[in-house]
CSV table of C-alpha atoms in Angstrom, one decimal:
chain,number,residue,atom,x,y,z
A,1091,UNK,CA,0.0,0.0,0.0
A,1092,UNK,CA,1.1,2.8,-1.2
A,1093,UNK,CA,2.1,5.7,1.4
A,1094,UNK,CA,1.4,9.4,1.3
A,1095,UNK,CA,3.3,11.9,3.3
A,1096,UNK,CA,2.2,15.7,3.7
A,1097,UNK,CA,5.1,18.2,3.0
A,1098,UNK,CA,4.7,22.1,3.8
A,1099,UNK,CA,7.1,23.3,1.3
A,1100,UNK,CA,9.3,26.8,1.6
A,1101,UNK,CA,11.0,28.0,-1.1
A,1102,UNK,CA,11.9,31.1,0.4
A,1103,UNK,CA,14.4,33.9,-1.5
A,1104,UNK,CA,16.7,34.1,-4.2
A,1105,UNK,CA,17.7,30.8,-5.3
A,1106,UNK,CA,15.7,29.1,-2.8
A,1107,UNK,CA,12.6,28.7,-5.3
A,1108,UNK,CA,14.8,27.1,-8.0
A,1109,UNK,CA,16.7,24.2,-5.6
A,1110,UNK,CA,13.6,23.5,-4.3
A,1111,UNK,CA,12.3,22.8,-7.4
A,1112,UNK,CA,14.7,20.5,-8.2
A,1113,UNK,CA,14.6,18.5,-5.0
A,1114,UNK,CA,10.6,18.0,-5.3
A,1115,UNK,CA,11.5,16.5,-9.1
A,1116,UNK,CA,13.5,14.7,-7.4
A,1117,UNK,CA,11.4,13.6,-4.4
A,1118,UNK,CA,8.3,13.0,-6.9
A,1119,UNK,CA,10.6,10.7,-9.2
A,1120,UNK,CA,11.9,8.6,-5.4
A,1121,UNK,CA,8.1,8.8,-4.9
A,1122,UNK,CA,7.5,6.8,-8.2
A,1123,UNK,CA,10.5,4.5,-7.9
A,1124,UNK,CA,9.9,3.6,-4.5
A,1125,UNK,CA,5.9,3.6,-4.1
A,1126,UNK,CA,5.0,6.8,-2.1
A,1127,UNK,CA,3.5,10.1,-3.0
A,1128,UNK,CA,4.0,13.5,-1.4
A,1129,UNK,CA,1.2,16.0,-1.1
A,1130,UNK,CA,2.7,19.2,-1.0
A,1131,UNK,CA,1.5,22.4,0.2
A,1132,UNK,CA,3.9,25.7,-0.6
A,1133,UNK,CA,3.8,28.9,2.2
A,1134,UNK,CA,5.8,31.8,0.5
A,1135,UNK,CA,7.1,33.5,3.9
A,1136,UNK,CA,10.2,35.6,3.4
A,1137,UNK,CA,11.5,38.1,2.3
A,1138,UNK,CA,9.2,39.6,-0.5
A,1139,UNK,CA,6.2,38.6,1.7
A,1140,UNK,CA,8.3,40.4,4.5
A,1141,UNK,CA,8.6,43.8,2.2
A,1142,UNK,CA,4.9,43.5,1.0
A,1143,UNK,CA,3.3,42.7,4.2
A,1144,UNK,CA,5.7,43.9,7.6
A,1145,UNK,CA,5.2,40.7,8.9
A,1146,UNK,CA,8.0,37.9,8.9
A,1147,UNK,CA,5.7,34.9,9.5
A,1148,UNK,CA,1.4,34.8,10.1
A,1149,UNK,CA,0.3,34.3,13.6
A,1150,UNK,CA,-1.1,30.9,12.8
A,1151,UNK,CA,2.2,29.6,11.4
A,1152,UNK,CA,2.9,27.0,13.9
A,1153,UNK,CA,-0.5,26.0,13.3
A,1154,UNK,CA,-0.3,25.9,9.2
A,1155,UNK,CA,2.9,23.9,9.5
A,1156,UNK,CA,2.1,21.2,12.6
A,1157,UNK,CA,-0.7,19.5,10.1
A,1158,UNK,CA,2.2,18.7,7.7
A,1159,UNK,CA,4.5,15.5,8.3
A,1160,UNK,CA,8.0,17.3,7.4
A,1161,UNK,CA,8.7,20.9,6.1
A,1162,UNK,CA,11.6,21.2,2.8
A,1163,UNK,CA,12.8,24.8,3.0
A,1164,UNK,CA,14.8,26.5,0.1
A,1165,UNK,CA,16.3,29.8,1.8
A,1166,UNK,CA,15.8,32.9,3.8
A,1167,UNK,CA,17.8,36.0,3.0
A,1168,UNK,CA,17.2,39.1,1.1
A,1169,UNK,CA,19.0,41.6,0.2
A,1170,UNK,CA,16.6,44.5,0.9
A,1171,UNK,CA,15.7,43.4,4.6
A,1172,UNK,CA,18.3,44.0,7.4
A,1173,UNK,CA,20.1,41.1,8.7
A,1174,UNK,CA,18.7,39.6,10.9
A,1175,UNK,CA,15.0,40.1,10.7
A,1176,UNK,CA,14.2,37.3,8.3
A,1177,UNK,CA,16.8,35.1,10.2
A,1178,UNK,CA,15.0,35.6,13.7
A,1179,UNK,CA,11.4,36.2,12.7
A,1180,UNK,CA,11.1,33.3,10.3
A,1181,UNK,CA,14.6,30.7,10.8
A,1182,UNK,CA,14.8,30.7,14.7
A,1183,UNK,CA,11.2,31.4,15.3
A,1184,UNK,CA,10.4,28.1,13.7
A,1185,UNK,CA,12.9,26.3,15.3
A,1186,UNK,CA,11.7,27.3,18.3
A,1187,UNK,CA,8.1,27.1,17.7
A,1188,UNK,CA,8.3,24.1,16.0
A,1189,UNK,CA,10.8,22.4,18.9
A,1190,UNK,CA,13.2,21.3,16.7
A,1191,UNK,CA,15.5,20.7,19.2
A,1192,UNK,CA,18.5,18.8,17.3
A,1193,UNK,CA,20.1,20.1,14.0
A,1194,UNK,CA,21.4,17.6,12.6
A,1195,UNK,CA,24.5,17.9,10.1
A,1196,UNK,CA,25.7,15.3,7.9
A,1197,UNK,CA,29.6,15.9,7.0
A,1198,UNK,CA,30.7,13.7,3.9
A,1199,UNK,CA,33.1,14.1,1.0
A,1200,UNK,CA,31.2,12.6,-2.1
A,1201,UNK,CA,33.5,11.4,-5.0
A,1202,UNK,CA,34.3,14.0,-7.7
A,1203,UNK,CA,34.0,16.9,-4.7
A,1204,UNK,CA,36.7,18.9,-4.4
A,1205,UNK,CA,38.1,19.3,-0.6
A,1206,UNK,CA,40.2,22.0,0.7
A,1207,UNK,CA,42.2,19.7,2.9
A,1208,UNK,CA,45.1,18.6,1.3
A,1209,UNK,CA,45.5,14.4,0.4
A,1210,UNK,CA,42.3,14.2,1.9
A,1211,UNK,CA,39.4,11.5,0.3
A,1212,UNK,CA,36.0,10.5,0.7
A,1213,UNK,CA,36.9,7.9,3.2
A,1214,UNK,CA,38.5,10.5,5.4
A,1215,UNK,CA,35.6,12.7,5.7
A,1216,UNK,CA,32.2,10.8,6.8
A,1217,UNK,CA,31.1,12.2,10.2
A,1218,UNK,CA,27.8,13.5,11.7
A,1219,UNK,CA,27.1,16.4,13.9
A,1220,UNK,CA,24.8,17.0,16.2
A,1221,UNK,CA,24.3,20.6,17.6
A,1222,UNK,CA,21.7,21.3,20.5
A,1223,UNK,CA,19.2,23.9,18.8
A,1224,UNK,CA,16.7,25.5,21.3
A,1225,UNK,CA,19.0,26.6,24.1
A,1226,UNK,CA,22.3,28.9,24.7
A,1227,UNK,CA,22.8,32.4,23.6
A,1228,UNK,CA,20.2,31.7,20.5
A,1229,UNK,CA,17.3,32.3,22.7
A,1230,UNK,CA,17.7,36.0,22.5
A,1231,UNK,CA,17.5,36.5,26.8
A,1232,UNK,CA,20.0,39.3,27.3
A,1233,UNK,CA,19.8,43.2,26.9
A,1234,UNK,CA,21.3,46.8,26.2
A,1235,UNK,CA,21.4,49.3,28.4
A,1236,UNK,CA,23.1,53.1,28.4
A,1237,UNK,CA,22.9,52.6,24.3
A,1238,UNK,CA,25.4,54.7,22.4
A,1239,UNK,CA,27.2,56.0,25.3
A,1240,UNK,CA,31.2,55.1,26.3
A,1241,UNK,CA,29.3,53.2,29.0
A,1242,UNK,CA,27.2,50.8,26.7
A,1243,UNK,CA,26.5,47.6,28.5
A,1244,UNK,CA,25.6,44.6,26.4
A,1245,UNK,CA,24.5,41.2,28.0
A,1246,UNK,CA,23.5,37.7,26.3
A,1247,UNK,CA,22.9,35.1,27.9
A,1248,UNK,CA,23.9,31.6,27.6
A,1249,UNK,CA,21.2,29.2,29.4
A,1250,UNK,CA,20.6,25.5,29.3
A,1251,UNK,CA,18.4,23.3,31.1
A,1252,UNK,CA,19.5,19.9,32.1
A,1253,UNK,CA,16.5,18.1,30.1
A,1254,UNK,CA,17.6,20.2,26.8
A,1255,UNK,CA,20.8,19.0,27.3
A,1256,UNK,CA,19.9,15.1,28.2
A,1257,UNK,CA,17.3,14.6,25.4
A,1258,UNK,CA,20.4,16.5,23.0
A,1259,UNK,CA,22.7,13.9,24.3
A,1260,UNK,CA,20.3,11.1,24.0
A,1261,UNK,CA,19.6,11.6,20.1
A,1262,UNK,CA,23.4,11.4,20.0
A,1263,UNK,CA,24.3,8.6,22.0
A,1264,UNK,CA,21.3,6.6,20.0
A,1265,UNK,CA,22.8,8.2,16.6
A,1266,UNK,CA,26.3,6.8,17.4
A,1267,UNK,CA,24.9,3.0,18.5
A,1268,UNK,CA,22.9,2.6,15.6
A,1269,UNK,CA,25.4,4.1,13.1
A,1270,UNK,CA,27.5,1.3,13.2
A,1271,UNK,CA,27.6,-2.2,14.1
A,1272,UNK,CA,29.5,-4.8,15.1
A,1273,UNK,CA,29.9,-6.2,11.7
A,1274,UNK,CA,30.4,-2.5,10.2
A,1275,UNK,CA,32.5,-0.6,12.9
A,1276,UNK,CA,33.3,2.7,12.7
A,1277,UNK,CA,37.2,2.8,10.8
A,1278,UNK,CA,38.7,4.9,13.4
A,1279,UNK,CA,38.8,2.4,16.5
A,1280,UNK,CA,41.5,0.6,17.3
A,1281,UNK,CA,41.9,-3.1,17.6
A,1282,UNK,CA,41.3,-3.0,21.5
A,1283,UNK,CA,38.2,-1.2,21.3
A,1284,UNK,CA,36.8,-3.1,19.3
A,1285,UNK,CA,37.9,-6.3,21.1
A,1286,UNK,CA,36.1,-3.9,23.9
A,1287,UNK,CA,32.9,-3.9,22.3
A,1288,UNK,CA,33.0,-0.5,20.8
A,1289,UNK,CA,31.2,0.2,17.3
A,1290,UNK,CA,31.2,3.9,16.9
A,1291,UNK,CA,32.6,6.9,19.1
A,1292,UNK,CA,30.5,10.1,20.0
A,1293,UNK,CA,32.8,13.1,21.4
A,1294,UNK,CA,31.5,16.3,23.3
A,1295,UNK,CA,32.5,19.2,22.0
A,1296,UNK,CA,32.6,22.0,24.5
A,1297,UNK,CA,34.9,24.5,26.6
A,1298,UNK,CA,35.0,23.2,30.1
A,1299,UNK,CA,38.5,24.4,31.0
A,1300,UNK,CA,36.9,28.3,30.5
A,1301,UNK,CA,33.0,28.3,30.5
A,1302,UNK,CA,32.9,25.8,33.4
A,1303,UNK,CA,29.1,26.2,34.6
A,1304,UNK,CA,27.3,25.4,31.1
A,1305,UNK,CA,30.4,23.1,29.9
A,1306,UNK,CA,30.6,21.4,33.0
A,1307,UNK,CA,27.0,20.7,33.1
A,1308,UNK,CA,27.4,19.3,29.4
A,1309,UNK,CA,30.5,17.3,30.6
A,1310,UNK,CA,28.6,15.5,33.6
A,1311,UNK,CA,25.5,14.9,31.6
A,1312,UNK,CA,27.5,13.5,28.9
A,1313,UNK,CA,29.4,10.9,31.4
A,1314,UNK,CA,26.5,9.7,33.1
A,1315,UNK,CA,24.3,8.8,29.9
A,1316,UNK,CA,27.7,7.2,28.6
A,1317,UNK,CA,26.8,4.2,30.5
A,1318,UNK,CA,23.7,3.5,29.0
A,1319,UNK,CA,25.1,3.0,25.5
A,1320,UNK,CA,28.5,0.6,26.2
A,1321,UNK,CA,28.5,0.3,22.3
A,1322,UNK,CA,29.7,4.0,22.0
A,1323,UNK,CA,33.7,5.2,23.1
A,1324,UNK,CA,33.0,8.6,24.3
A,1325,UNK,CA,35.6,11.1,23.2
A,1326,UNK,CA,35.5,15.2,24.6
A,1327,UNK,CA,37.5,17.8,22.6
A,1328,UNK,CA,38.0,21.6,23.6
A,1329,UNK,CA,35.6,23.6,20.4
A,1330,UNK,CA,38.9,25.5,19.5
A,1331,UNK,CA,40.4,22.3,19.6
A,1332,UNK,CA,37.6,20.5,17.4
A,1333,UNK,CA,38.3,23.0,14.9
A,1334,UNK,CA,42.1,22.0,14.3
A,1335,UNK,CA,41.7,18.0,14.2
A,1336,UNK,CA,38.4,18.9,11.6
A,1337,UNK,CA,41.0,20.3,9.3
A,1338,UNK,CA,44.6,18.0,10.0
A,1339,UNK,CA,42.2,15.1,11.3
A,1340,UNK,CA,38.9,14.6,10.3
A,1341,UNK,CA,38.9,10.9,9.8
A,1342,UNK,CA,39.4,10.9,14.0
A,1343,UNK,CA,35.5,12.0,14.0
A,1344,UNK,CA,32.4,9.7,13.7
A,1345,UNK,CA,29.3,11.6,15.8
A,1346,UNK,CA,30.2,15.2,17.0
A,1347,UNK,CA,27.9,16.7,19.9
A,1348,UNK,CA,27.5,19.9,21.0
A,1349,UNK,CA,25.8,22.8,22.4
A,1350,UNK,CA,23.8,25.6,19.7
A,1351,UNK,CA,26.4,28.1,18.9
A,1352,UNK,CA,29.6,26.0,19.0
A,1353,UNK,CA,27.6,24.2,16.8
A,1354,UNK,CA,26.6,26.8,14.6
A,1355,UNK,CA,30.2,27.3,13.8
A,1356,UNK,CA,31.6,24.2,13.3
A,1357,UNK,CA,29.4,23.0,11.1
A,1358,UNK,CA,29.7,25.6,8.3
A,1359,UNK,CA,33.6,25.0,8.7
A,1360,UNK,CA,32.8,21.1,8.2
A,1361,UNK,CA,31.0,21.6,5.2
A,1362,UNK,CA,33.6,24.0,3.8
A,1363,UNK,CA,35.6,21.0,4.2
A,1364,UNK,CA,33.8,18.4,2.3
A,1365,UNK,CA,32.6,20.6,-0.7
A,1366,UNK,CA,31.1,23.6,0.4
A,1367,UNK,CA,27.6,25.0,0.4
A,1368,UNK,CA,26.5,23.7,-3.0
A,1369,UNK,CA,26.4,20.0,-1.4
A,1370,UNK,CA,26.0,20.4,2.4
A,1371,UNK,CA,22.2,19.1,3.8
A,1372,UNK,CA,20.7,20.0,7.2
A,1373,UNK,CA,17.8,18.8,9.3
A,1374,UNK,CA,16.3,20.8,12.3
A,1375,UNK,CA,14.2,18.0,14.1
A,1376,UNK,CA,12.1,17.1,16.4
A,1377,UNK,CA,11.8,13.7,16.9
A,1378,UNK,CA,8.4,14.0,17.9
A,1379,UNK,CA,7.3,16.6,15.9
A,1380,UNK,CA,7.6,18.4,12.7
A,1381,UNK,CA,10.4,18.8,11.2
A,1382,UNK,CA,12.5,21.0,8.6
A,1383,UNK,CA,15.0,19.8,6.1
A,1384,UNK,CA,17.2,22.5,4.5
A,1385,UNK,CA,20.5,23.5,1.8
A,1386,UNK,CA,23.0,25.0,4.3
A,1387,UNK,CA,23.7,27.7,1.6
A,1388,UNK,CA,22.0,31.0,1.6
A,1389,UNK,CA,19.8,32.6,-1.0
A,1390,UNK,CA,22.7,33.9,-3.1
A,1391,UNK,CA,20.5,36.5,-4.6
A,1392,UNK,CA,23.5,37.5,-7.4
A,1393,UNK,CA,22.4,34.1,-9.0
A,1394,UNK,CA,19.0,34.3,-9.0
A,1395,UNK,CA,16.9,33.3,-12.3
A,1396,UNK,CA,20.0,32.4,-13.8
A,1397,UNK,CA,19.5,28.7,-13.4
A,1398,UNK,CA,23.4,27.9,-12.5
A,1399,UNK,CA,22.9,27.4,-8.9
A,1400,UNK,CA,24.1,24.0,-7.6
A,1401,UNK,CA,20.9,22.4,-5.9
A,1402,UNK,CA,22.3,19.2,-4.8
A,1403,UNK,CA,22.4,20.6,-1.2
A,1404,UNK,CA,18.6,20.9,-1.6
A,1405,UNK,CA,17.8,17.7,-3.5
A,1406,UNK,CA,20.3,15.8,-0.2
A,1407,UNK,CA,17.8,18.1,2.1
A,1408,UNK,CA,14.8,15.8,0.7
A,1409,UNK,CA,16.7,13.0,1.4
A,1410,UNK,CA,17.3,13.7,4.7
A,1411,UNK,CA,13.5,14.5,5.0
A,1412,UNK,CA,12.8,10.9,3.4
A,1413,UNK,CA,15.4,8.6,6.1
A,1414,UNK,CA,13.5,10.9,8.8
A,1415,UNK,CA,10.0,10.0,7.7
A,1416,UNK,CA,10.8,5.9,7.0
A,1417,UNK,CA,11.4,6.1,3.4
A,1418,UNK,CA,15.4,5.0,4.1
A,1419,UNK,CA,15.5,3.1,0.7
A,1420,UNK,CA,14.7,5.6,-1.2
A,1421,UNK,CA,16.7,8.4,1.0
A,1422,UNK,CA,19.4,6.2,0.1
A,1423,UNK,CA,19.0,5.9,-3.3
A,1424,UNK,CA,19.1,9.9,-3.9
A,1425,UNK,CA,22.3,9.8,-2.2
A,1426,UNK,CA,24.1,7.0,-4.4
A,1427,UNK,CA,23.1,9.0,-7.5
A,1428,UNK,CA,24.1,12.6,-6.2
A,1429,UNK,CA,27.3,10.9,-5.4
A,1430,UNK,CA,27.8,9.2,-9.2
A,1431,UNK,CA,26.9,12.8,-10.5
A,1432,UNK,CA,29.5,14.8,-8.5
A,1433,UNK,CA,31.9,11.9,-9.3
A,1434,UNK,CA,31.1,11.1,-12.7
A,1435,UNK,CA,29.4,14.6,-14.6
A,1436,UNK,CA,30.0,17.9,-12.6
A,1437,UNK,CA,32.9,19.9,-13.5
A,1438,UNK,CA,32.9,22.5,-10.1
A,1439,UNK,CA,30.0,22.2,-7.0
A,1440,UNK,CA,30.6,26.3,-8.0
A,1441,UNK,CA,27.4,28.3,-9.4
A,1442,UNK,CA,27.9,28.5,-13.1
A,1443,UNK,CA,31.0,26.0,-13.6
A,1444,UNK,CA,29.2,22.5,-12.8
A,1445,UNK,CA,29.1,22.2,-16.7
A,1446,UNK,CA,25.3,21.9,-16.3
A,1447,UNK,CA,22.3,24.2,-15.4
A,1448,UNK,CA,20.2,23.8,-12.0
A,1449,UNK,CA,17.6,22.0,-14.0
A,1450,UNK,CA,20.1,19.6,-15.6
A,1451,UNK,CA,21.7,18.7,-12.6
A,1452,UNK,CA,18.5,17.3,-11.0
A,1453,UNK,CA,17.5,15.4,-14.2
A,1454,UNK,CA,20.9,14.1,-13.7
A,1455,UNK,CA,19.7,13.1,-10.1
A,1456,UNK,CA,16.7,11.6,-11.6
A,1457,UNK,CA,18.1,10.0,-14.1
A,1458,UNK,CA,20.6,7.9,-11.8
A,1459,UNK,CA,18.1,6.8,-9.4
């Protein structure tokens, strides 16, 4: 029987419309191949509906979006709205909202992809992280007083809850066991973990030598849910730390956790590192809930209506959405074929020097199914 899954669909600004479009072409032709349909509904929230209206998203938003089994989201950005407003009034507002309390990044070199890091390959680069996205500095608590004056104070603060950080840790501990097996360890433990019974490694990534109250809370928390999963070597690294080994050593990383701005950060320098923002996918879940699947990249405006922007970030977003909702064959599937076209038919990930349009490059999708 056949299975049909509700999508609330936003394709935001600038090249947002046009990814999108490839990644439903995409997701329809899975649908076909696989046996499932997707009824889509599309919400035009940003930033023309911004400038035309004064209002970033409709009071009933949550609402609109909670009857839907996944949201696909193209980009927000535009360059006639002050930074910021779009980001917090339609990005975080949803996150929030919506609960999505885990953004999930996948980190992996596909064949064909060009790397900054020198003698670096595909096998090298295959790690997952998983930043904490409801709590910290994001959640806007802080203030401004004596504004404009040599006396300015400015004051954000950084706030966790031990039940945001032990359901954060408990998607990654679960994440790491189920990643590999027994049969299929991870590549980077040694021959006496594994005779130890260890199948993958999940390492904290925090600053407990400096922010000791929020770190330390992170540390503990991490230790005591470590014995619940005996599968899983736990591994801590300082964030400035984190960000060396992801450049000299990224094959020593299998599941990353950490908090939401440390997170933030690493991640785009992770996906710098295994292609750039033309390939890297994001997920802001909840587990529970609803969902939202997302191209890392903005909504380059410069190339908008050209049809040379690369939307395989956007087409691995529906995959993403697809492993989420069940439909792991098929999520699988889209990522074999975006990996034969970056190894086998793109030129560049770049805008206008893949050696194919936007439209092209998701046929090409299609066509490798």
């Amino acid at each position: 029987m056949s299975k049909n899954y509700k999508i609330a669909v936003l394709p935001g600004d600038g090249t947002g419309p046009e990814v999108i479009a490839e990644a439903v072409k995409v997701l329809d032709a899975a649908g076909r191949k696989f046996g499932f349909t997707t009824e889509k509904e599309y919400y035009n929230w940003g930033g023309e509906h911004y400038l035309k209206t004064g209002e970033t998203l409709p009071a009933d938003a949550k609402a609109q979006l909670e009857k839907h089994d996944a949201v696909l989201l193209g980009a927000i950005g535009h360059p006639d709205v002050k930074p910021g407003i779009l980001e917090k009034g339609i990005l975080l507002k949803l996150r929030f909202d919506l609960d999505q309390y885990i953004n999930l990044r996948p980190v992996k070199l596909y064949a064909g992809v060009e790397t900054p890091l020198a003698n670096k390959k595909p096998e090298d680069i295959d790690y997952v992280v998983v930043r904490e996205n409801s709590g910290g500095v994001y959640t806007g608590m802080g203030g401004n007083v004596q504004i404009d004056t040599p006396d300015e104070v400015a004051c954000q603060n950084w706030v966790y809850t031990r039940s945001q950080v032990d359901r954060c840790l408990k998607f990654a501990f679960e994440l790491a066991a189920k990643r590999h097996t027994k049969e299929n360890p991870w590549r980077g433990l040694s021959e006496e973990d594994r005779k130890a019974g260890y199948t993958s490694q999940l390492t904290l990534v925090g600053k407990t030598n400096v922010l000791t109250y929020v770190c330390g809370l992170w540390d503990r928390a991490f230790h005591a849910m470590a014995k619940d999963f005996p599968t899983v070597k736990t591994n801590y690294c300082h964030v400035d730390a984190a960000t060396m080994w992801m450049v000299k050593n990224p094959e020593w990383f299998d599941v990353i956790v950490t908090e939401n701005l440390m997170g933030d950060i690493i991640t785009d320098l992770a996906a710098m590192t295994s292609g750039g923002m033309g390939v890297a996918s994001g997920g802001n879940l909840n587990p529970k809930g609803v969902s939202m699947f997302e191209p890392i990249g903005g909504s380059a405006p410069k190339y908008t209506g050209k049809n040379v922007i690369n939307p395989l970030a956007a087409i691995g977003a529906a995959a993403m959405m697809l492993d989420f909702l069940g439909e792991k064959e098929a999520a699988q599937a889209i990522e074999k074929s975006i990996e034969f076209v970056t190894g086998n038919k793109l030129k560049s990930m770049a805008a206008g020097r893949m050696g194919y349009s936007t439209t092209e490059v998701g046929d090409l999708v299609v066509e490798n199914l």
